[in-house]
Short mmCIF file of C-alpha atoms in Angstrom, two decimals:
data_model
loop_
_atom_site.label_atom_id
_atom_site.label_comp_id
_atom_site.label_asym_id
_atom_site.label_seq_id
_atom_site.Cartn_x
_atom_site.Cartn_y
_atom_site.Cartn_z
CA UNK E 22 0.00 -0.06 -0.02
CA UNK E 23 1.33 3.39 -0.80
CA UNK E 24 0.13 6.58 0.77
CA UNK E 25 0.89 10.05 -0.82
CA UNK E 26 -0.60 13.27 0.57
CA UNK E 27 -2.91 11.26 2.80
CA UNK E 28 -4.46 9.26 0.01
CA UNK E 29 -4.25 5.43 -0.22
CA UNK E 30 -3.69 4.54 -3.81
CA UNK E 31 -3.27 0.85 -3.99
CA UNK E 32 -3.62 -2.19 -1.87
CA UNK E 33 -0.77 -4.76 -1.85
CA UNK E 34 -1.69 -6.26 1.53
CA UNK E 35 -3.54 -9.73 1.67
CA UNK E 36 -7.23 -9.02 1.75
CA UNK E 37 -8.27 -12.27 3.44
CA UNK E 38 -9.82 -11.90 6.88
CA UNK E 39 -11.48 -14.85 8.62
CA UNK E 40 -15.20 -14.69 8.89
CA UNK E 41 -15.80 -12.09 6.16
CA UNK E 42 -17.55 -13.02 2.99
CA UNK E 43 -16.37 -9.99 0.74
CA UNK E 44 -12.76 -9.19 1.54
CA UNK E 45 -12.95 -5.94 -0.49
CA UNK E 46 -15.69 -4.35 1.52
CA UNK E 47 -14.85 -1.00 3.13
CA UNK E 48 -15.20 -2.42 6.63
CA UNK E 49 -12.53 -5.08 5.91
CA UNK E 50 -10.18 -2.50 4.45
CA UNK E 51 -10.64 -0.44 7.72
CA UNK E 52 -9.75 -3.51 9.78
CA UNK E 53 -6.60 -4.26 7.65
CA UNK E 54 -5.42 -0.66 7.95
CA UNK E 55 -6.03 -0.78 11.75
CA UNK E 56 -4.07 -3.99 12.04
CA UNK E 57 -1.25 -2.38 10.15
CA UNK E 58 -1.36 0.79 12.50
CA UNK E 59 -2.74 3.17 9.78
CA UNK E 60 -5.01 5.83 11.20
CA UNK E 61 -8.14 5.58 9.09
CA UNK E 62 -9.36 9.02 9.99
CA UNK E 63 -6.42 10.88 8.27
CA UNK E 64 -6.72 9.63 4.80
CA UNK E 65 -9.14 9.37 2.05
CA UNK E 66 -9.84 6.04 0.48
CA UNK E 67 -10.19 5.81 -3.38
CA UNK E 68 -13.20 3.59 -3.76
CA UNK E 69 -13.39 3.57 -7.49
CA UNK E 70 -12.67 -0.13 -7.70
CA UNK E 71 -15.21 -1.04 -5.02
CA UNK E 72 -18.11 0.85 -6.38
CA UNK E 73 -20.42 -0.34 -9.09
CA UNK E 74 -20.91 3.16 -10.53
CA UNK E 75 -22.50 3.78 -13.97
CA UNK E 76 -23.61 0.14 -14.41
CA UNK E 77 -26.18 1.27 -16.96
CA UNK E 78 -24.60 3.04 -19.92
CA UNK E 79 -27.39 3.11 -22.36
CA UNK E 80 -29.96 5.73 -23.30
CA UNK E 81 -33.42 4.81 -24.51
CA UNK E 82 -34.80 7.04 -27.10
CA UNK E 83 -38.48 6.60 -25.97
CA UNK E 84 -37.65 7.43 -22.29
CA UNK E 85 -35.83 10.56 -23.50
CA UNK E 86 -38.71 11.64 -25.61
CA UNK E 87 -41.16 11.10 -22.75
CA UNK E 88 -39.01 13.25 -20.51
CA UNK E 89 -38.77 15.90 -23.21
CA UNK E 90 -42.62 16.12 -23.48
CA UNK E 91 -42.97 16.29 -19.73
CA UNK E 92 -40.47 19.14 -19.78
CA UNK E 93 -42.57 20.91 -22.42
CA UNK E 94 -45.59 20.77 -20.04
CA UNK E 95 -43.50 22.30 -17.34
CA UNK E 96 -42.26 25.01 -19.79
CA UNK E 97 -45.80 25.77 -20.88
CA UNK E 98 -46.88 26.14 -17.19
CA UNK E 99 -43.92 28.44 -16.46
CA UNK E 100 -44.70 30.60 -19.60
CA UNK E 101 -48.33 31.00 -18.43
CA UNK E 102 -47.15 32.15 -15.05
CA UNK E 103 -44.76 34.67 -16.61
CA UNK E 104 -47.48 35.84 -19.12
CA UNK E 105 -49.71 36.67 -15.97
CA UNK E 106 -46.95 38.47 -14.41
CA UNK E 107 -46.08 40.47 -17.55
CA UNK E 108 -49.64 41.24 -18.38
CA UNK E 109 -49.27 44.89 -17.49
CA UNK E 110 -46.34 45.38 -19.86
CA UNK E 111 -48.04 44.07 -22.94
CA UNK E 112 -45.36 41.62 -23.59
CA UNK E 113 -46.38 38.00 -24.02
CA UNK E 114 -44.44 34.83 -24.57
CA UNK E 115 -45.69 32.50 -27.23
CA UNK E 116 -47.09 29.18 -25.73
CA UNK E 117 -46.60 26.25 -27.96
CA UNK E 118 -46.71 22.36 -27.57
CA UNK E 119 -42.97 22.09 -28.35
CA UNK E 120 -40.06 24.43 -27.71
CA UNK E 121 -36.42 24.87 -28.83
CA UNK E 122 -33.78 25.61 -26.33
CA UNK E 123 -32.79 28.71 -28.28
CA UNK E 124 -36.31 30.11 -27.92
CA UNK E 125 -36.28 29.45 -24.21
CA UNK E 126 -32.86 31.33 -23.89
CA UNK E 127 -34.28 34.20 -25.87
CA UNK E 128 -37.35 34.41 -23.59
CA UNK E 129 -35.01 34.47 -20.61
CA UNK E 130 -33.10 37.33 -22.17
CA UNK E 131 -36.27 39.27 -22.74
CA UNK E 132 -37.37 38.50 -19.23
CA UNK E 133 -34.03 39.95 -17.93
CA UNK E 134 -34.47 43.06 -20.02
CA UNK E 135 -38.09 43.65 -18.75
CA UNK E 136 -37.47 43.24 -15.16
CA UNK E 137 -33.83 44.68 -15.31
CA UNK E 138 -32.39 41.73 -13.46
CA UNK E 139 -28.74 41.62 -12.54
CA UNK E 140 -27.34 38.13 -12.03
CA UNK E 141 -24.58 39.42 -9.79
CA UNK E 142 -27.34 40.49 -7.32
CA UNK E 143 -29.03 37.12 -7.14
CA UNK E 144 -29.44 35.62 -3.88
CA UNK E 145 -28.18 32.09 -3.32
CA UNK E 146 -27.76 29.77 -0.35
CA UNK E 147 -29.67 28.74 2.71
CA UNK E 148 -31.87 31.41 4.48
CA UNK E 149 -32.15 33.78 1.49
CA UNK E 150 -35.56 34.26 -0.20
CA UNK E 151 -35.18 34.50 -3.86
CA UNK E 152 -37.54 36.84 -5.66
CA UNK E 153 -40.18 35.51 -8.00
CA UNK E 154 -38.35 37.12 -10.99
CA UNK E 155 -35.06 35.22 -9.88
CA UNK E 156 -36.93 31.90 -9.54
CA UNK E 157 -38.48 32.31 -13.01
CA UNK E 158 -35.24 33.20 -14.79
CA UNK E 159 -33.33 30.28 -13.05
CA UNK E 160 -36.06 27.81 -14.06
CA UNK E 161 -35.92 29.15 -17.65
CA UNK E 162 -32.16 28.60 -17.89
CA UNK E 163 -32.50 25.20 -16.19
CA UNK E 164 -35.23 24.14 -18.56
CA UNK E 165 -33.14 25.34 -21.56
CA UNK E 166 -30.15 23.38 -20.46
CA UNK E 167 -32.18 20.18 -19.85
CA UNK E 168 -33.88 20.49 -23.23
CA UNK E 169 -30.46 20.77 -25.01
CA UNK E 170 -29.53 17.53 -23.19
CA UNK E 171 -32.60 15.86 -24.49
CA UNK E 172 -32.16 17.19 -27.96
CA UNK E 173 -28.55 15.99 -28.01
CA UNK E 174 -29.51 12.43 -26.87
CA UNK E 175 -32.24 12.14 -29.40
CA UNK E 176 -29.78 13.39 -32.07
CA UNK E 177 -27.16 10.71 -31.12
CA UNK E 178 -29.73 8.00 -31.29
CA UNK E 179 -30.73 9.08 -34.71
CA UNK E 180 -33.84 8.12 -36.89
CA UNK E 181 -33.35 4.41 -37.19
CA UNK E 182 -32.38 3.38 -33.71
CA UNK E 183 -34.22 3.17 -30.35
CA UNK E 184 -31.17 3.28 -28.13
CA UNK E 185 -27.53 4.23 -27.99
CA UNK E 186 -24.68 4.04 -25.58
CA UNK E 187 -23.47 6.93 -23.40
CA UNK E 188 -19.77 5.95 -24.14
CA UNK E 189 -19.95 4.51 -27.56
CA UNK E 190 -22.48 6.24 -29.62
CA UNK E 191 -22.37 3.68 -32.49
CA UNK E 192 -23.34 0.86 -30.11
CA UNK E 193 -26.98 -0.24 -29.65
CA UNK E 194 -28.66 -2.51 -26.99
CA UNK E 195 -31.05 -5.20 -26.97
CA UNK E 196 -33.29 -6.27 -24.14
CA UNK E 197 -32.20 -9.53 -22.53
CA UNK E 198 -34.44 -11.98 -20.69
CA UNK E 199 -33.20 -10.93 -17.27
CA UNK E 200 -31.36 -7.75 -16.68
CA UNK E 201 -29.96 -5.96 -13.69
CA UNK E 202 -33.03 -3.69 -13.45
CA UNK E 203 -35.41 -6.64 -12.85
CA UNK E 204 -37.32 -5.97 -15.96
CA UNK E 205 -38.02 -9.68 -16.54
#
């Protein structure tokens, strides 16, 4: 085991402890370190090899399209709120069934111009109450970003495919009889 700057990088110790089923569990590693007089509180353990992160690397086109349409409904509701708020100015945002990320960003810019918002004056953190205008602006920007993600995922899948991989865009997936998600 090598320790640099308080970080354990590799294990060269025997990982067998009597009575434990999984010798690579974090608890066993702590016992091994304690047996070898390492202070477990003063270092960070790299758990990349222990975690089963990003097990599912595929994107389903139908799921992305459903999420995109749910987002369209949220955008429509937000636009209706903003239109009620801006009724006295005579400005009105067009309500559609589908939206483009560019249109939402333009709407956010117009909203900033009408209310003369300054992003440097926005409140963040706990205990601060955001104004309605700040909340609306942040929602518009969040929805535009999410919509861009959905458009990109659908673009990667293309016309003739129903799925694609997050890491290898040319790979496709088929449903197997039993998968990890329990979709038997």
